[in-house]
C-alpha cells in the first residue's frame, strides 16, 4: 500500500546541547554525522531512526542510532507506526535512495519536517518487510563482524609496535633478567613490566625474538634508548611522495580506489601506485593515514609512502601513527602538512633483524585484515545489489536463503 509518511510517523528535532554540560556525563553527543563529546542527558536510544536534516554534507541520509546518546538539532528523529512500517525496512528503503533529493539546495542544505511528512512510501505487508529485513540484516551482521575483527587486529598491531619500539618492553625484560640498571625515566615502566612478568598468565616472547633485543640502555639526544639502536630523521626511513591531480570530471569508474586526505573518494580505471600502500593526508585532513592493499590512485591532496633501505611498509605505517602528523598543520587558510617539516622529525630505530621480525608478524595480521576487508567489500556490493531488488519485489525472497546462509559466520 502507499502511505503519506506524515500519516504513519511522528517527527521531532533534537536540541543543541548546553555548552556548560558538554564533556560531562556518560552519553555521547550525536550530530547525525558522528558521535562526539560526553553529555549527562540522552534524548535518543539505541535503535532509534533519524534523518540528517541539515549540516555540511549528507543531508537526507537515514541512520539508526547504535547507542544511547544526546541528539543535536541537526537531525530529525522519526517514530514510525510499527504496525504499518518497520523502522529497519524504512532504513533499507532509503539506504541507497537517500532523501537527499528533498534538500532545498540553499546555501545551508536543509530538509524540514514538512518535507518528510509529504513523502509517499509504498509499503508491503509487515510479514514481507520482516523477511526483507532478515535477509539484509544477515549480510550487515557479517560486515559488522568483519569490521570489528579488523579493528581488533589493527589495535594488536599498534600495541605490538608501541611495546617494542616506544615502551621498549623486550629490552626492559632482558635488562631485569640480567640484573642491569634501568634508567630513572624508565623506572615506572620497569615496575609495571615486573608485575606483568610475575603474573600467572604472562607469556614471554619466544627466545628467537627476545634474543634480538639488547639488555641495556644508552643515553642519546632523544633520551635513553636501547643500546645499539640509532637515531634517524624520518627522511632516512621513508619518502613522502606526492600524489597526482585527478579531477572528478576526468575519472572513469573502475577497479582502483582514488584516495584523498579523507580516504577513498571514488574509483578510476587506472592506478598510480601498486598496492599495498600507505596514504598520508597532505591538504585538508592533515596527517590522516590510510592502508590500501590494492593498487590505487592518490590525488594531489595526499602523499604516499615509499620505504627506504630495509624499512618495511608495515613498519613505516605503524611508525607514522606515533608521530602526531595530524598536529603539524602549517597553513591556517587551507590545512596542510609540510613534507620538509615531517622529514626533520627524529625517531629511534631498531636493528634490521628486529624490523624484519616485526614485519613478519604484522604481515600475518595484515593478511587476515586484508582478507576480511575484501570479504566485506564483496558482501557490501552483494547487499547493495540485492537491496533494491528485494525492496521492489523483483527478487523473490524464496530465491535468497542459500545465498545468505553462505555469508553467515560459522
Coordinates of C-alpha atoms in Angstrom, one line a residue:
X1 CA 0.0 0.0 0.0
X2 CA 1.0 3.6 -0.5
X3 CA 1.1 6.0 2.5
X4 CA 1.9 9.6 3.1
X5 CA 4.8 9.5 5.7
X6 CA 3.2 12.1 7.8
X7 CA 0.2 9.8 8.3
X8 CA 2.2 6.9 9.7
X9 CA 5.0 8.7 11.6
X10 CA 5.7 11.5 14.0
X11 CA 8.8 13.7 13.8
X12 CA 10.9 15.7 16.3
X13 CA 14.1 17.7 16.3
X14 CA 17.0 17.1 18.7
X15 CA 18.3 20.1 20.7
X16 CA 21.6 21.9 20.8
X17 CA 23.5 20.7 23.9
X18 CA 24.3 23.2 26.6
X19 CA 27.9 24.2 26.4
X20 CA 28.4 24.1 30.1
X21 CA 27.4 20.4 30.2
X22 CA 29.5 19.2 27.2
X23 CA 32.2 16.8 28.4
X24 CA 30.1 15.7 31.4
X25 CA 28.1 12.5 31.8
X26 CA 28.0 9.1 30.1
X27 CA 26.1 9.8 26.9
X28 CA 27.8 10.9 23.6
X29 CA 26.5 13.8 21.5
X30 CA 25.3 12.7 18.1
X31 CA 25.1 15.2 15.3
X32 CA 23.8 12.8 12.7
X33 CA 27.3 12.7 11.2
X34 CA 29.4 11.5 14.1
X35 CA 29.5 10.8 17.9
X36 CA 31.5 13.3 19.9
X37 CA 31.7 14.7 23.5
X38 CA 30.1 13.2 26.5
X39 CA 26.9 14.6 27.9
X40 CA 24.8 14.0 31.1
X41 CA 21.4 13.6 29.3
X42 CA 20.1 11.4 26.4
X43 CA 17.2 12.0 24.1
X44 CA 17.8 9.2 21.6
X45 CA 18.0 5.5 22.3
X46 CA 19.9 2.7 20.5
X47 CA 17.8 1.6 17.5
X48 CA 16.0 4.9 17.0
X49 CA 15.7 6.2 13.5
X50 CA 16.9 9.6 12.3
X51 CA 17.3 11.6 9.1
X52 CA 20.1 14.1 8.8
X53 CA 18.2 17.4 8.2
X54 CA 20.9 19.9 7.8
X55 CA 24.6 20.5 8.0
X56 CA 27.8 20.4 5.9
X57 CA 27.1 17.2 4.0
X58 CA 25.0 14.1 3.9
X59 CA 21.7 15.9 4.3
X60 CA 18.9 13.3 3.8
X61 CA 20.9 10.3 4.9
X62 CA 18.9 7.9 7.0
X63 CA 20.6 6.3 10.0
X64 CA 19.8 4.1 13.0
X65 CA 21.5 5.1 16.4
X66 CA 23.9 2.4 17.6
X67 CA 24.0 3.7 21.1
X68 CA 22.1 5.8 23.6
X69 CA 23.0 9.4 23.0
X70 CA 22.1 13.1 23.0
X71 CA 20.8 14.2 19.6
X72 CA 21.6 17.7 18.4
X73 CA 19.3 19.9 16.3
X74 CA 20.8 18.8 13.0
X75 CA 18.8 15.5 12.6
X76 CA 15.1 14.8 12.7
X77 CA 14.0 11.7 14.7
X78 CA 11.3 9.6 13.1
X79 CA 8.9 7.5 15.1
X80 CA 7.0 5.1 12.8
X81 CA 3.8 3.2 13.2
X82 CA 5.4 -0.2 13.6
X83 CA 2.2 -2.0 12.6
X84 CA 2.5 -0.4 9.2
X85 CA 6.2 0.0 8.5
X86 CA 9.2 -1.3 10.4
X87 CA 11.9 1.2 11.1
X88 CA 14.6 -1.1 9.7
X89 CA 12.6 -1.5 6.5
X90 CA 12.4 2.3 6.2
X91 CA 16.2 2.4 6.8
X92 CA 16.8 -0.1 4.0
X93 CA 14.2 1.5 1.7
X94 CA 16.2 4.8 1.7
X95 CA 19.7 3.4 2.3
X96 CA 20.6 3.8 -1.4
X97 CA 17.8 6.1 -2.4
X98 CA 18.6 8.6 0.3
X99 CA 16.3 11.5 1.0
X100 CA 18.9 14.0 -0.3
X101 CA 16.6 14.9 -3.2
X102 CA 14.5 16.8 -0.6
X103 CA 17.3 19.2 0.1
X104 CA 16.2 22.7 -0.8
X105 CA 19.5 23.5 -2.5
X106 CA 20.1 26.7 -0.5
X107 CA 23.5 27.7 0.8
X108 CA 22.7 25.9 4.1
X109 CA 21.4 22.5 3.0
X110 CA 18.2 21.6 4.8
X111 CA 15.3 19.2 5.0
X112 CA 12.2 20.1 7.0
X113 CA 9.7 18.0 8.9
X114 CA 7.1 19.2 6.4
X115 CA 9.3 17.8 3.6
X116 CA 9.4 14.4 5.3
X117 CA 5.7 14.4 6.1
X118 CA 4.8 14.7 2.4
X119 CA 6.9 11.8 1.2
X120 CA 4.9 8.9 -0.2
X121 CA 6.1 5.4 0.6
X122 CA 5.0 2.1 -0.8
X123 CA 4.8 -0.5 2.0
X124 CA 4.3 -4.2 1.7
X125 CA 2.7 -6.3 4.4
X126 CA 4.7 -6.4 7.7
X127 CA 5.5 -10.1 7.1
X128 CA 7.1 -9.3 3.8
X129 CA 9.0 -6.4 5.4
X130 CA 10.3 -8.7 8.2
X131 CA 11.6 -11.2 5.6
X132 CA 13.5 -8.5 3.7
X133 CA 14.9 -7.1 6.9
X134 CA 16.1 -10.6 8.0
X135 CA 18.0 -11.2 4.7
X136 CA 19.7 -7.9 4.6
X137 CA 20.4 -7.9 8.4
X138 CA 22.4 -11.2 8.0
X139 CA 24.6 -9.5 5.4
X140 CA 25.1 -6.4 7.6
X141 CA 25.9 -8.6 10.6
X142 CA 28.8 -10.2 8.8
X143 CA 30.0 -6.9 7.6
X144 CA 29.9 -5.5 11.2
X145 CA 31.7 -8.6 12.5
X146 CA 34.5 -8.3 9.9
X147 CA 34.9 -4.6 10.7
X148 CA 35.1 -5.3 14.4
X149 CA 37.7 -8.1 13.9
X150 CA 39.8 -5.7 11.8
X151 CA 39.6 -3.0 14.4
X152 CA 40.9 -5.5 17.0
X153 CA 43.7 -6.7 14.7
X154 CA 44.7 -3.2 14.0
X155 CA 44.8 -2.5 17.7
X156 CA 47.0 -5.5 18.1
X157 CA 49.5 -4.2 15.6
X158 CA 49.6 -0.8 17.2
X159 CA 50.0 -2.4 20.7
X160 CA 52.9 -4.5 19.4
X161 CA 54.7 -1.5 17.8
X162 CA 54.3 0.5 21.0
X163 CA 55.5 -2.3 23.2
X164 CA 58.6 -2.9 21.2
X165 CA 59.6 0.5 19.8
X166 CA 58.1 3.1 22.2
X167 CA 58.0 1.4 25.6
X168 CA 61.0 -0.9 24.9
X169 CA 59.3 -3.8 26.8
X170 CA 61.6 -6.6 25.5
X171 CA 64.7 -4.6 26.4
X172 CA 63.4 -3.9 29.9
X173 CA 62.6 -7.6 30.3
X174 CA 66.1 -8.6 29.2
X175 CA 67.7 -5.9 31.5
X176 CA 65.6 -7.1 34.5
X177 CA 66.6 -10.7 33.9
X178 CA 70.3 -9.8 33.5
X179 CA 70.3 -7.5 36.6
X180 CA 71.3 -4.5 34.5
X181 CA 70.3 -1.0 35.7
X182 CA 67.1 0.6 34.4
X183 CA 67.3 4.4 33.6
X184 CA 65.3 6.5 36.0
X185 CA 63.0 7.7 33.3
X186 CA 62.0 4.1 32.6
X187 CA 61.6 3.0 36.2
X188 CA 57.8 3.2 36.2
X189 CA 57.6 1.2 33.1
X190 CA 60.1 -1.4 34.5
X191 CA 58.0 -1.7 37.7
X192 CA 54.9 -2.4 35.6
X193 CA 56.8 -4.9 33.4
X194 CA 58.0 -6.7 36.6
X195 CA 54.4 -7.1 37.7
X196 CA 53.4 -8.3 34.3
X197 CA 56.2 -10.8 34.2
X198 CA 55.3 -12.2 37.6
X199 CA 51.7 -12.7 36.7
X200 CA 50.4 -16.2 36.3
X201 CA 49.2 -15.7 32.7
X202 CA 52.3 -13.9 31.4
X203 CA 53.6 -15.3 28.2
X204 CA 57.2 -14.2 27.4
X205 CA 58.4 -13.5 23.9
X206 CA 59.8 -16.6 22.1
X207 CA 63.5 -17.0 22.7
X208 CA 64.3 -16.4 19.0
X209 CA 62.7 -13.0 19.2
X210 CA 63.8 -11.9 22.6
X211 CA 67.5 -12.6 21.7
X212 CA 67.3 -9.9 19.0
X213 CA 66.8 -7.2 21.7
X214 CA 69.6 -5.8 23.8
X215 CA 69.6 -5.9 27.6
X216 CA 71.0 -2.4 28.2
X217 CA 70.1 1.2 27.6
X218 CA 72.3 4.1 26.5
X219 CA 71.7 7.9 26.6
X220 CA 71.2 9.9 23.4
X221 CA 70.0 13.3 22.4
X222 CA 66.5 11.8 22.4
X223 CA 66.9 10.3 25.9
X224 CA 67.5 6.7 27.0
X225 CA 67.2 4.2 24.2
X226 CA 68.1 0.5 23.7
X227 CA 71.8 0.0 23.3
X228 CA 72.8 -0.2 19.6
X229 CA 69.7 1.4 18.3
X230 CA 70.2 4.6 16.2
X231 CA 68.6 8.0 15.9
X232 CA 67.4 8.8 12.4
X233 CA 65.5 11.6 10.7
X234 CA 62.2 10.5 9.1
X235 CA 63.7 11.3 5.7
X236 CA 66.2 8.5 6.2
X237 CA 63.4 6.0 6.8
X238 CA 60.9 6.9 4.1
X239 CA 59.9 9.2 1.3
X240 CA 56.6 11.0 1.3
X241 CA 55.9 11.0 -2.5
X242 CA 53.3 13.4 -4.0
X243 CA 50.0 12.2 -5.4
X244 CA 48.8 13.4 -8.7
X245 CA 45.8 15.7 -9.5
X246 CA 42.8 13.9 -10.9
X247 CA 39.6 15.9 -11.2
X248 CA 36.3 14.1 -10.7
X249 CA 35.4 15.1 -14.3
X250 CA 38.5 13.2 -15.5
X251 CA 37.8 10.0 -13.7
X252 CA 36.4 6.8 -15.2
X253 CA 34.8 4.4 -12.7
X254 CA 36.9 1.4 -12.4
X255 CA 38.6 -1.1 -10.1
X256 CA 41.1 1.2 -8.4
X257 CA 40.2 3.4 -5.4
X258 CA 41.0 7.1 -5.6
X259 CA 42.5 8.5 -2.3
X260 CA 42.1 12.0 -1.0
X261 CA 43.1 13.0 2.5
X262 CA 39.7 11.9 3.8
X263 CA 40.1 8.4 2.4
X264 CA 38.6 6.8 -0.6
X265 CA 37.0 9.3 -2.9
X266 CA 35.6 7.3 -5.8
X267 CA 37.3 5.0 -8.3
X268 CA 39.3 5.2 -11.5
X269 CA 40.1 2.7 -14.3
X270 CA 43.9 3.4 -13.9
X271 CA 46.1 3.3 -10.9
X272 CA 49.1 5.4 -10.0
X273 CA 50.7 3.2 -7.3
X274 CA 50.8 -0.6 -6.9
X275 CA 49.5 -1.8 -3.6
X276 CA 49.9 -2.3 -0.8
X277 CA 50.4 1.3 0.0
X278 CA 50.2 3.9 2.8
X279 CA 48.5 7.2 2.1
X280 CA 49.1 10.3 4.2
X281 CA 46.8 13.4 4.2
X282 CA 48.7 16.5 2.9
X283 CA 45.9 19.0 2.4
X284 CA 42.5 19.0 4.1
X285 CA 42.6 16.2 6.7
X286 CA 46.2 16.8 7.7
X287 CA 48.2 13.7 8.7
X288 CA 45.4 11.2 8.1
X289 CA 46.7 7.7 7.5
X290 CA 45.2 5.0 5.3
X291 CA 46.4 1.5 4.4
X292 CA 45.4 0.2 1.0
X293 CA 46.1 -3.4 -0.1
X294 CA 45.1 -3.0 -3.7
X295 CA 46.6 -0.8 -6.5
X296 CA 45.3 2.8 -6.0
X297 CA 45.4 6.3 -7.2
X298 CA 46.5 9.0 -4.7
X299 CA 45.5 12.5 -5.7
X300 CA 47.4 15.7 -5.1
X301 CA 46.0 16.3 -1.6
X302 CA 48.0 13.3 -0.2
X303 CA 51.4 11.8 0.0
X304 CA 52.1 8.1 -0.5
X305 CA 54.9 6.3 1.4
X306 CA 58.0 4.8 -0.2
X307 CA 60.1 3.0 2.5
X308 CA 63.9 3.2 2.2
X309 CA 66.6 0.7 2.9
X310 CA 65.4 -2.2 5.0
X311 CA 62.4 -0.4 6.5
X312 CA 59.2 -2.2 5.6
X313 CA 55.9 -0.6 4.7
X314 CA 54.2 -2.2 7.7
X315 CA 56.8 -0.7 10.0
X316 CA 56.5 2.8 8.4
X317 CA 52.8 2.7 8.7
X318 CA 52.9 2.0 12.4
X319 CA 55.7 4.5 13.0
X320 CA 53.8 7.3 11.3
X321 CA 50.9 6.7 13.7
X322 CA 53.1 7.7 16.6
X323 CA 54.5 11.0 15.2
X324 CA 51.4 13.2 15.6
X325 CA 51.3 14.3 12.0
X326 CA 47.7 15.4 12.5
X327 CA 49.1 18.2 14.7
X328 CA 51.6 19.5 12.1
X329 CA 49.3 21.9 10.2
X330 CA 51.4 24.7 8.7
X331 CA 48.8 26.6 6.8
X332 CA 46.0 28.5 8.6
X333 CA 43.9 29.1 5.4
X334 CA 43.9 25.6 4.0
X335 CA 45.2 22.9 6.4
X336 CA 48.4 21.4 5.1
X337 CA 51.3 19.1 6.1
X338 CA 54.8 20.4 5.1
X339 CA 56.9 17.5 3.9
X340 CA 60.2 19.0 5.0
X341 CA 58.9 19.6 8.5
X342 CA 57.9 15.9 8.7
X343 CA 61.3 14.8 7.3
X344 CA 63.0 16.7 10.2
X345 CA 61.3 14.5 12.8
X346 CA 63.8 12.4 14.7
X347 CA 63.0 8.8 15.8
X348 CA 64.8 5.9 17.4
X349 CA 65.1 2.9 15.1
X350 CA 66.0 -0.7 15.9
X351 CA 68.2 -3.1 14.1
X352 CA 67.3 -4.6 10.7
X353 CA 66.7 -8.0 12.2
X354 CA 64.2 -6.7 14.7
X355 CA 62.3 -4.8 11.9
X356 CA 62.3 -8.0 9.8
X357 CA 60.8 -10.0 12.7
X358 CA 58.2 -7.3 13.4
X359 CA 57.3 -7.1 9.7
X360 CA 56.8 -10.9 9.5
X361 CA 54.4 -10.8 12.5
X362 CA 52.5 -7.7 11.2
X363 CA 52.2 -9.2 7.7
X364 CA 50.4 -12.2 9.1
X365 CA 48.0 -9.9 10.9
X366 CA 47.6 -7.7 7.8
X367 CA 46.9 -10.7 5.6
X368 CA 43.9 -11.5 7.9
X369 CA 42.7 -7.9 7.8
X370 CA 43.0 -7.7 4.0
X371 CA 41.0 -11.0 3.7
X372 CA 38.3 -9.6 5.9
X373 CA 38.3 -6.3 4.1
X374 CA 37.9 -8.0 0.7
X375 CA 35.1 -10.1 2.0
X376 CA 33.4 -7.0 3.4
X377 CA 33.7 -5.2 0.1
X378 CA 32.1 -8.2 -1.7
X379 CA 29.3 -8.5 0.9
X380 CA 28.6 -4.8 0.7
X381 CA 28.4 -5.0 -3.1
X382 CA 26.1 -8.0 -2.8
X383 CA 23.9 -6.2 -0.3
X384 CA 23.7 -3.1 -2.4
X385 CA 22.8 -5.1 -5.4
X386 CA 20.1 -7.2 -3.6
X387 CA 18.6 -4.3 -1.7
X388 CA 16.6 -2.6 -4.5
X389 CA 15.6 -5.9 -5.9
X390 CA 14.3 -7.1 -2.6
X391 CA 12.5 -3.8 -1.9
X392 CA 10.9 -3.8 -5.3
X393 CA 10.0 -7.4 -5.2
X394 CA 12.0 -8.2 -8.4
X395 CA 13.9 -10.9 -6.5
X396 CA 11.6 -13.3 -4.7
X397 CA 12.5 -13.9 -1.1
X398 CA 12.5 -17.7 -1.6
X399 CA 15.4 -17.4 -4.0
X400 CA 17.7 -15.9 -1.4
X401 CA 18.1 -18.2 1.7
X402 CA 21.0 -20.3 0.4
X403 CA 22.9 -17.2 -0.8
X404 CA 22.5 -15.5 2.6
X405 CA 23.4 -18.7 4.6
X406 CA 26.8 -18.7 2.9
X407 CA 27.6 -15.4 4.3
X408 CA 26.7 -16.1 7.9
X409 CA 29.5 -16.5 10.4
X410 CA 30.4 -20.1 11.4

